[in-house]
Short mmCIF file of C-alpha atoms in Angstrom, two decimals:
data_model
loop_
_atom_site.label_atom_id
_atom_site.label_comp_id
_atom_site.label_asym_id
_atom_site.label_seq_id
_atom_site.Cartn_x
_atom_site.Cartn_y
_atom_site.Cartn_z
CA MET A 1 -15.92 -18.56 2.16
CA THR A 2 -12.20 -17.93 2.46
CA LYS A 3 -9.75 -15.03 2.45
CA HIS A 4 -6.92 -17.07 0.91
CA LYS A 5 -6.24 -16.35 -2.77
CA ASN A 6 -3.88 -19.29 -3.14
CA TYR A 7 -6.60 -21.87 -2.38
CA PHE A 8 -8.35 -21.54 -5.75
CA VAL A 9 -7.74 -23.82 -8.72
CA ASP A 10 -10.12 -21.68 -10.78
CA PHE A 11 -11.69 -18.31 -10.09
CA THR A 12 -14.44 -16.11 -11.56
CA GLN A 13 -14.77 -12.51 -10.44
CA PHE A 14 -18.25 -11.15 -9.68
CA ASN A 15 -19.47 -8.39 -12.00
CA SER A 16 -19.77 -6.26 -8.88
CA PRO A 17 -18.75 -7.08 -5.27
CA LYS A 18 -21.38 -8.75 -3.09
CA LEU A 19 -22.12 -7.83 0.52
CA VAL A 20 -21.58 -10.46 3.22
CA TYR A 21 -22.98 -9.72 6.70
CA VAL A 22 -20.92 -11.14 9.56
CA GLY A 23 -21.74 -11.83 13.21
CA ASN A 24 -21.35 -8.27 14.50
CA SER A 25 -23.69 -7.00 11.72
CA ASP A 26 -20.79 -5.43 9.81
CA ALA A 27 -20.78 -5.81 6.04
CA ILE A 28 -17.71 -7.07 4.20
CA MET A 29 -17.23 -7.66 0.49
CA ALA A 30 -17.01 -10.84 -1.60
CA TYR A 31 -15.29 -10.42 -4.97
CA GLY A 32 -15.68 -13.73 -6.77
CA HIS A 33 -16.00 -17.48 -6.50
CA GLY A 34 -14.10 -20.58 -7.54
CA THR A 35 -13.14 -24.18 -6.84
CA VAL A 36 -10.97 -25.39 -3.95
CA ASN A 37 -9.52 -28.91 -3.73
CA ILE A 38 -9.81 -30.52 -0.29
CA GLU A 39 -9.35 -33.73 1.64
CA ILE A 40 -12.05 -34.96 4.05
CA ARG A 41 -11.37 -37.32 6.92
CA ILE A 42 -13.87 -40.21 7.07
CA ASN A 43 -13.26 -43.29 9.25
CA ASN A 44 -9.66 -42.19 9.84
CA LYS A 45 -8.96 -42.02 6.10
CA TRP A 46 -8.43 -38.89 4.01
CA GLU A 47 -10.52 -38.74 0.82
CA LYS A 48 -9.98 -36.21 -1.96
CA HIS A 49 -12.90 -33.97 -2.96
CA HIS A 50 -13.46 -30.44 -4.19
CA LEU A 51 -15.66 -27.53 -3.15
CA THR A 52 -17.36 -25.40 -5.79
CA GLU A 53 -18.79 -21.90 -5.45
CA VAL A 54 -16.30 -20.96 -2.73
CA TRP A 55 -16.50 -17.20 -2.26
CA TYR A 56 -13.38 -15.03 -1.97
CA VAL A 57 -13.86 -12.64 0.99
CA PRO A 58 -10.52 -10.94 1.87
CA ASP A 59 -11.70 -9.48 5.19
CA ILE A 60 -13.22 -12.62 6.70
CA SER A 61 -11.41 -13.80 9.83
CA ARG A 62 -11.67 -17.58 9.24
CA ASN A 63 -12.81 -20.07 6.61
CA LEU A 64 -16.59 -20.58 6.83
CA PHE A 65 -18.78 -23.40 5.50
CA SER A 66 -22.45 -22.64 4.74
CA ILE A 67 -24.89 -25.21 6.14
CA SER A 68 -27.83 -23.67 4.28
CA GLN A 69 -26.05 -24.04 0.94
CA ILE A 70 -25.04 -27.67 1.55
CA LEU A 71 -28.62 -28.54 2.55
CA LYS A 72 -29.78 -27.27 -0.84
CA LYS A 73 -27.55 -29.91 -2.44
CA GLY A 74 -29.39 -32.77 -0.73
CA PHE A 75 -27.30 -33.20 2.41
CA LYS A 76 -28.67 -33.63 5.91
CA PHE A 77 -27.12 -31.93 8.91
CA GLN A 78 -27.02 -33.54 12.35
CA ALA A 79 -25.46 -31.98 15.43
CA SER A 80 -24.94 -32.85 19.07
CA LYS A 81 -23.22 -31.11 21.95
CA ASP A 82 -19.74 -32.14 20.85
CA GLU A 83 -19.85 -32.97 17.13
CA CYS A 84 -21.74 -32.65 13.87
CA SER A 85 -22.20 -34.72 10.71
CA LEU A 86 -23.25 -34.15 7.12
CA LEU A 87 -25.06 -37.09 5.53
CA ARG A 88 -26.29 -38.00 2.07
CA ASP A 89 -27.80 -41.31 0.94
CA HIS A 90 -27.71 -42.45 4.59
CA ARG A 91 -23.93 -42.18 4.62
CA VAL A 92 -21.73 -39.81 6.64
CA ARG A 93 -19.89 -37.61 4.17
CA MET A 94 -18.25 -35.17 6.58
CA LYS A 95 -17.76 -34.75 10.33
CA GLY A 96 -16.81 -31.93 12.64
CA VAL A 97 -16.08 -31.28 16.30
CA ARG A 98 -17.28 -28.39 18.47
CA THR A 99 -14.62 -25.82 19.39
CA ALA A 100 -14.26 -23.64 22.47
CA HIS A 101 -15.76 -20.75 20.46
CA GLY A 102 -19.01 -22.64 19.90
CA LEU A 103 -18.33 -23.36 16.22
CA TYR A 104 -17.96 -26.73 14.54
CA ALA A 105 -14.54 -27.35 12.97
CA LEU A 106 -14.90 -29.74 10.02
CA GLU A 107 -12.32 -32.48 9.59
CA MET A 108 -11.15 -31.07 6.30
CA ARG A 109 -7.88 -29.74 4.90
CA VAL A 110 -7.08 -27.74 1.77
CA LEU A 111 -4.96 -29.18 -1.03
CA HIS A 112 -2.92 -26.23 -2.28
CA PRO A 113 -2.66 -26.19 -6.09
CA GLU A 114 0.80 -26.09 -7.66
CA ILE A 115 -0.37 -23.12 -9.71
CA SER A 116 -3.18 -21.17 -8.07
CA ALA A 117 -5.82 -19.31 -10.05
CA GLU A 118 -5.14 -15.65 -10.74
CA VAL A 119 -7.17 -13.65 -8.24
CA CYS A 120 -6.73 -10.01 -9.24
CA VAL A 121 -9.18 -7.96 -7.25
CA ALA A 122 -8.51 -4.99 -5.00
CA SER A 123 -9.27 -5.57 -1.36
CA ALA A 124 -12.04 -3.28 -0.14
CA ASP A 125 -12.67 -1.90 3.27
CA GLN A 126 -15.86 -0.24 4.43
CA SER A 127 -13.79 2.28 6.40
CA LEU A 128 -12.65 5.38 4.53
CA GLN A 129 -10.46 6.10 7.56
CA LEU A 130 -8.50 2.87 6.99
CA TRP A 131 -7.75 3.81 3.38
CA HIS A 132 -6.94 7.35 4.53
CA GLU A 133 -4.27 5.79 6.78
CA ARG A 134 -3.06 3.34 4.11
CA LEU A 135 -2.57 6.25 1.71
CA CYS A 136 -0.44 8.10 4.27
CA HIS A 137 -3.14 10.50 5.50
CA GLN A 138 -3.82 12.22 2.19
CA ASN A 139 -6.91 14.44 1.95
CA LYS A 140 -10.04 12.27 2.33
CA ALA A 141 -11.71 13.84 -0.70
CA HIS A 142 -8.73 12.74 -2.80
CA VAL A 143 -8.76 9.30 -1.14
CA ARG A 144 -12.38 8.91 -2.30
CA ASP A 145 -11.28 9.73 -5.86
CA VAL A 146 -8.53 7.09 -5.66
CA LEU A 147 -10.97 4.47 -4.36
CA ARG A 148 -13.41 5.34 -7.14
CA LYS A 149 -10.65 4.90 -9.72
CA TYR A 150 -9.83 1.42 -8.40
CA GLN A 151 -13.55 0.59 -7.89
CA ILE A 152 -13.05 0.02 -4.16
CA LYS A 153 -16.13 0.41 -1.98
CA SER A 154 -15.87 2.51 1.16
CA ASP A 155 -18.05 4.36 3.65
CA VAL A 156 -18.33 7.71 1.86
CA LYS A 157 -20.11 9.20 4.89
CA ASP A 158 -17.04 8.68 7.07
CA SER A 159 -16.50 11.96 8.94
CA LYS A 160 -14.10 10.75 11.63
CA ILE A 161 -11.49 13.29 12.70
CA CYS A 162 -8.04 11.75 12.27
CA ASP A 163 -5.80 12.13 15.33
CA GLY A 164 -2.66 11.58 13.25
CA CYS A 165 -3.59 14.48 10.97
CA CYS A 166 -4.42 16.72 13.94
CA TYR A 167 -0.89 16.19 15.29
CA GLY A 168 0.83 16.17 11.91
CA LYS A 169 -0.81 18.98 9.89
CA GLN A 170 -1.33 22.70 10.27
CA CYS A 171 -0.91 25.39 7.62
CA ARG A 172 -1.29 29.04 6.71
CA ARG A 173 -3.40 30.37 3.84
CA PRO A 174 -1.71 29.54 0.49
CA PHE A 175 -0.06 31.99 -1.90
CA GLY A 176 -1.45 32.36 -5.42
CA THR A 177 -0.72 29.63 -7.97
CA ARG A 178 1.54 29.99 -10.98
CA LYS A 179 -0.44 30.64 -14.18
CA GLN A 180 1.89 28.73 -16.53
CA ARG A 181 2.54 25.07 -15.78
CA ALA A 182 4.61 22.35 -17.40
CA THR A 183 2.84 20.32 -20.09
CA THR A 184 5.08 17.24 -20.44
CA PRO A 185 7.24 15.15 -18.08
CA GLY A 186 10.64 16.72 -17.52
CA ASP A 187 9.68 20.26 -18.57
CA LEU A 188 10.41 21.55 -15.06
CA ILE A 189 11.90 19.82 -12.02
CA ASN A 190 11.55 21.49 -8.61
CA ILE A 191 14.44 20.84 -6.22
CA ASP A 192 14.45 21.42 -2.48
CA VAL A 193 16.43 20.15 0.50
CA CYS A 194 14.75 19.38 3.82
CA GLY A 195 16.69 19.31 7.08
CA PRO A 196 18.64 19.07 9.24
CA MET A 197 16.33 16.82 11.26
CA GLN A 198 16.60 16.87 15.04
CA GLN A 199 17.57 13.20 15.01
CA GLN A 200 19.53 11.03 12.60
CA SER A 201 17.66 8.32 10.73
CA LEU A 202 18.46 4.65 11.20
CA GLY A 203 20.80 4.98 8.22
CA GLY A 204 22.55 8.06 9.61
CA ALA A 205 20.83 10.68 7.41
CA LYS A 206 19.93 14.18 8.62
CA PHE A 207 18.65 15.64 5.31
CA TYR A 208 16.75 14.59 2.25
CA VAL A 209 16.58 16.18 -1.19
CA CYS A 210 13.37 16.02 -3.19
CA PHE A 211 13.16 16.22 -6.99
CA LYS A 212 9.57 16.76 -8.15
CA ASP A 213 8.34 16.87 -11.74
CA ASP A 214 5.98 19.80 -12.23
CA PHE A 215 3.70 18.05 -14.75
CA THR A 216 3.36 14.47 -13.45
CA LYS A 217 3.91 15.38 -9.76
CA PHE A 218 6.27 12.38 -9.60
CA ARG A 219 8.77 12.82 -6.80
CA ARG A 220 12.11 11.20 -5.98
CA VAL A 221 13.83 11.57 -2.62
CA PHE A 222 17.37 10.77 -1.55
CA PHE A 223 18.57 10.75 2.06
CA MET A 224 21.83 12.52 2.91
CA GLN A 225 24.22 12.99 5.79
CA SER A 226 25.14 16.47 4.50
CA LYS A 227 23.90 18.94 1.88
CA SER A 228 27.07 18.47 -0.15
CA GLU A 229 25.63 15.19 -1.47
CA VAL A 230 22.99 17.02 -3.54
CA SER A 231 25.19 17.07 -6.67
CA LYS A 232 25.71 13.29 -6.50
CA TYR A 233 21.98 12.61 -6.26
CA LEU A 234 21.14 15.19 -8.92
CA LYS A 235 23.22 13.20 -11.40
CA THR A 236 21.54 9.97 -10.26
CA PHE A 237 18.08 11.46 -10.70
CA LEU A 238 18.84 12.85 -14.18
CA ASN A 239 20.07 9.43 -15.32
CA GLU A 240 16.94 7.78 -13.88
CA ALA A 241 14.75 10.32 -15.68
CA LYS A 242 16.56 9.60 -18.95
CA ASN A 243 16.08 5.84 -18.48
CA ALA A 244 12.35 6.46 -17.90
CA GLY A 245 12.20 8.26 -21.26
CA ASN A 246 11.89 11.77 -19.80
CA MET A 247 14.25 14.55 -20.88
CA VAL A 248 14.69 17.17 -18.15
CA LYS A 249 14.71 20.68 -19.62
CA GLU A 250 14.80 23.02 -16.61
CA VAL A 251 15.30 22.90 -12.84
CA LEU A 252 14.00 25.36 -10.26
CA SER A 253 15.61 25.74 -6.82
CA ASP A 254 15.74 28.21 -3.94
CA GLY A 255 19.30 29.25 -4.79
CA GLY A 256 20.94 27.50 -1.84
CA GLY A 257 24.65 26.82 -1.95
CA GLU A 258 24.09 23.09 -2.18
CA VAL A 259 22.37 23.62 -5.58
CA ILE A 260 24.17 26.71 -6.89
CA ASN A 261 27.81 25.63 -7.15
CA SER A 262 30.33 24.68 -9.83
CA THR A 263 29.71 20.93 -9.53
CA VAL A 264 25.95 21.24 -10.02
CA LYS A 265 26.47 23.79 -12.81
CA SER A 266 28.79 21.36 -14.61
CA ILE A 267 26.25 18.52 -14.34
CA LEU A 268 23.42 20.69 -15.69
CA GLU A 269 25.56 21.91 -18.60
CA LYS A 270 26.48 18.31 -19.45
CA PHE A 271 22.80 17.36 -19.65
CA GLY A 272 21.84 20.58 -21.46
CA ILE A 273 19.52 21.74 -18.67
CA SER A 274 18.77 25.36 -17.81
CA SER A 275 18.60 26.46 -14.17
CA ARG A 276 16.30 28.95 -12.50
CA MET A 277 16.24 30.05 -8.86
CA SER A 278 13.78 31.89 -6.66
CA MET A 279 14.57 35.31 -5.21
CA PRO A 280 16.21 35.39 -1.75
CA TYR A 281 13.78 35.05 1.17
CA THR A 282 10.86 34.30 -1.18
CA PRO A 283 10.40 30.52 -1.04
CA GLN A 284 6.89 31.03 -2.44
CA GLN A 285 8.49 31.42 -5.90
CA ASN A 286 9.56 27.78 -5.60
CA GLY A 287 6.20 26.94 -4.11
CA ALA A 288 5.87 23.49 -5.69
CA ALA A 289 9.00 22.22 -3.95
CA GLU A 290 8.15 23.98 -0.69
CA ARG A 291 4.62 22.55 -0.71
CA GLU A 292 6.01 19.16 -1.64
CA ASN A 293 8.26 19.11 1.40
CA ARG A 294 5.31 20.15 3.52
CA THR A 295 3.15 17.40 2.00
CA ILE A 296 5.82 14.73 2.50
CA VAL A 297 6.69 15.81 6.04
CA GLU A 298 3.02 16.04 7.06
CA CYS A 299 2.32 12.57 5.68
CA ALA A 300 5.42 11.15 7.38
CA ARG A 301 4.72 12.91 10.68
CA SER A 302 1.09 11.77 10.66
CA ILE A 303 1.86 8.09 10.08
CA ILE A 304 4.59 8.12 12.75
CA TYR A 305 2.25 9.68 15.33
CA ALA A 306 -0.67 7.45 14.34
CA ALA A 307 1.49 4.32 14.75
CA ASN A 308 3.17 5.61 17.94
CA LEU A 309 6.62 4.85 16.52
CA PRO A 310 9.93 6.61 17.36
CA PHE A 311 11.01 9.66 15.37
CA LYS A 312 14.23 7.92 14.31
CA LEU A 313 12.05 6.21 11.67
CA TRP A 314 11.48 9.55 9.91
CA ALA A 315 13.37 8.43 6.78
CA GLU A 316 11.31 5.24 6.53
CA ALA A 317 8.14 7.31 7.00
CA VAL A 318 9.25 9.76 4.29
CA ASN A 319 10.11 6.88 1.95
CA THR A 320 6.70 5.26 2.54
CA SER A 321 4.89 8.57 2.03
CA VAL A 322 6.67 9.21 -1.27
CA TYR A 323 6.01 5.64 -2.43
CA VAL A 324 2.28 6.03 -1.72
CA LEU A 325 2.01 9.57 -3.10
CA ASN A 326 3.65 8.48 -6.36
CA ARG A 327 0.96 5.81 -6.77
CA THR A 328 -2.09 7.68 -5.52
CA GLY A 329 -1.37 11.42 -5.40
CA PRO A 330 -3.12 13.98 -7.65
CA THR A 331 -1.60 14.96 -11.02
CA SER A 332 -2.24 17.27 -13.96
CA VAL A 333 -4.23 14.49 -15.67
CA LYS A 334 -7.48 13.23 -14.15
CA ASP A 335 -7.48 9.59 -12.96
CA LYS A 336 -3.74 9.21 -13.58
CA SER A 337 -1.16 8.73 -10.84
CA PRO A 338 2.34 10.29 -10.89
CA CYS A 339 3.93 6.88 -11.54
CA GLU A 340 1.59 6.15 -14.44
CA LEU A 341 2.48 9.46 -16.12
CA TRP A 342 6.21 9.46 -15.34
CA PHE A 343 6.78 5.86 -16.49
CA SER A 344 4.02 5.85 -19.16
CA LYS A 345 2.36 2.83 -17.53
CA GLU A 346 -1.21 1.61 -17.29
CA VAL A 347 -3.05 1.46 -13.95
CA ILE A 348 -0.68 0.58 -11.08
CA SER A 349 -2.02 -1.69 -8.34
CA ILE A 350 -2.45 -0.44 -4.77
CA ASP A 351 -3.91 -3.57 -3.18
CA HIS A 352 -0.55 -4.35 -1.51
CA LEU A 353 -0.63 -1.15 0.56
CA ARG A 354 -1.06 -1.53 4.31
CA VAL A 355 -1.15 0.89 7.26
CA PHE A 356 2.30 2.05 8.34
CA GLY A 357 3.25 0.61 11.73
CA THR A 358 0.72 -2.23 11.89
CA GLU A 359 1.94 -5.54 13.30
CA CYS A 360 3.27 -8.05 10.80
CA PHE A 361 5.29 -11.25 10.94
CA VAL A 362 8.54 -11.57 9.01
CA HIS A 363 9.93 -14.92 7.90
CA VAL A 364 13.40 -15.71 9.25
CA LEU A 365 15.66 -17.19 6.58
CA GLN A 366 17.00 -20.66 7.22
CA GLN A 367 20.56 -19.28 7.21
CA LYS A 368 19.62 -16.87 10.01
CA ARG A 369 18.09 -19.33 12.48
CA ARG A 370 19.05 -22.43 14.42
CA LYS A 371 17.22 -25.74 14.41
CA TRP A 372 14.59 -24.91 17.03
CA ASP A 373 14.32 -21.17 16.50
CA THR A 374 10.94 -19.80 15.41
CA LYS A 375 10.47 -19.22 11.69
CA ARG A 376 8.94 -15.77 12.07
CA VAL A 377 9.39 -12.67 14.21
CA PRO A 378 6.85 -9.90 14.95
CA MET A 379 7.64 -6.47 13.51
CA GLU A 380 5.95 -3.20 12.59
CA PHE A 381 5.03 -3.00 8.89
CA LEU A 382 6.70 -0.06 7.14
CA LEU A 383 6.44 -0.60 3.38
CA ALA A 384 5.67 -3.28 0.77
CA THR A 385 7.26 -2.60 -2.62
CA VAL A 386 6.11 -4.07 -5.90
CA VAL A 387 9.31 -3.44 -7.88
CA LYS A 388 11.59 -5.34 -5.50
CA LYS A 389 8.79 -7.63 -4.26
CA MET A 390 9.66 -7.22 -0.59
CA VAL A 391 8.24 -6.04 2.71
CA ILE A 392 10.17 -3.64 4.95
CA GLY A 393 9.60 -4.04 8.68
CA TYR A 394 10.95 -2.64 11.95
CA GLY A 395 11.41 -4.48 15.19
#
């Protein structure tokens, strides 16, 4: 068994994941099996062989070799205090030495294929709480729906109270919902500005503006040093919407000066977009944007508190929350994510998502290190993006 996808030269996914019970009686999932090319050291020489029926188990801590399975193939196993041997036809085929942990380490090494087999399975965790944290502390009932969509097994009986949510979320009873909703992407865009924050972000921002599509629930945020930048980012968002094939027809705002001014009016007229604003002191009329800011801030606050990270990372936490919500948040269409509806795409993968603030190791580019410097540095994981194929860390 191995957790390394890149070991396989061929791979077959199981029809349904199989349970594997590990030493502490926990159950983890195996998703398929395949062939791995190896070299075995015999009499100080390395001989090429291959292992078949190697199981892919993403959550296993180390590569494991099954003695019971090899015995079924006609091998004999011999062990002493310090070493072990596998024999067939009275000949030693493989040897191993005993480690400090009481296991035998086989004298074997993997031959990495030039082109590894495609292993496209979503990693599963038995803990609903872990996926709750990976999905930026969204409602656990919705997290269950997301896991069901991606056929990821989890402990549905998980009733753990989340400390991050206790610190990050509290609300009043909601106002009534609007009876008429948008029916296509771009019908109505809700705009709201959040800030000023009590501390600048790492990039110097004190505000962010959120544009949220009423039908798809897709949201786009931009970070700003002042509210006067709203007009610049409005134009950017409208161009992005056009490139995605969505024609914006109407925008709804709270009537703030940063949205109601000649520059914004000129941009909306150029794009042929009508503007509507809520009545003064009644933010409930722009409830979608107000709730969206609450949702984003609560997600961001929860993941910052849960990871015990400084508040100056609020922009990174907001960015991560929006990224996750766009891929997993609820929409007007069952079993469709905001990204899938906004960009008219098929199912978008979430198996690259990890918990905000967990320890990771970042490779140091050759140009950034000297001869004897280490090739990696420890950081806190913030976000892994699929579009730009990169990981964002803090340290």
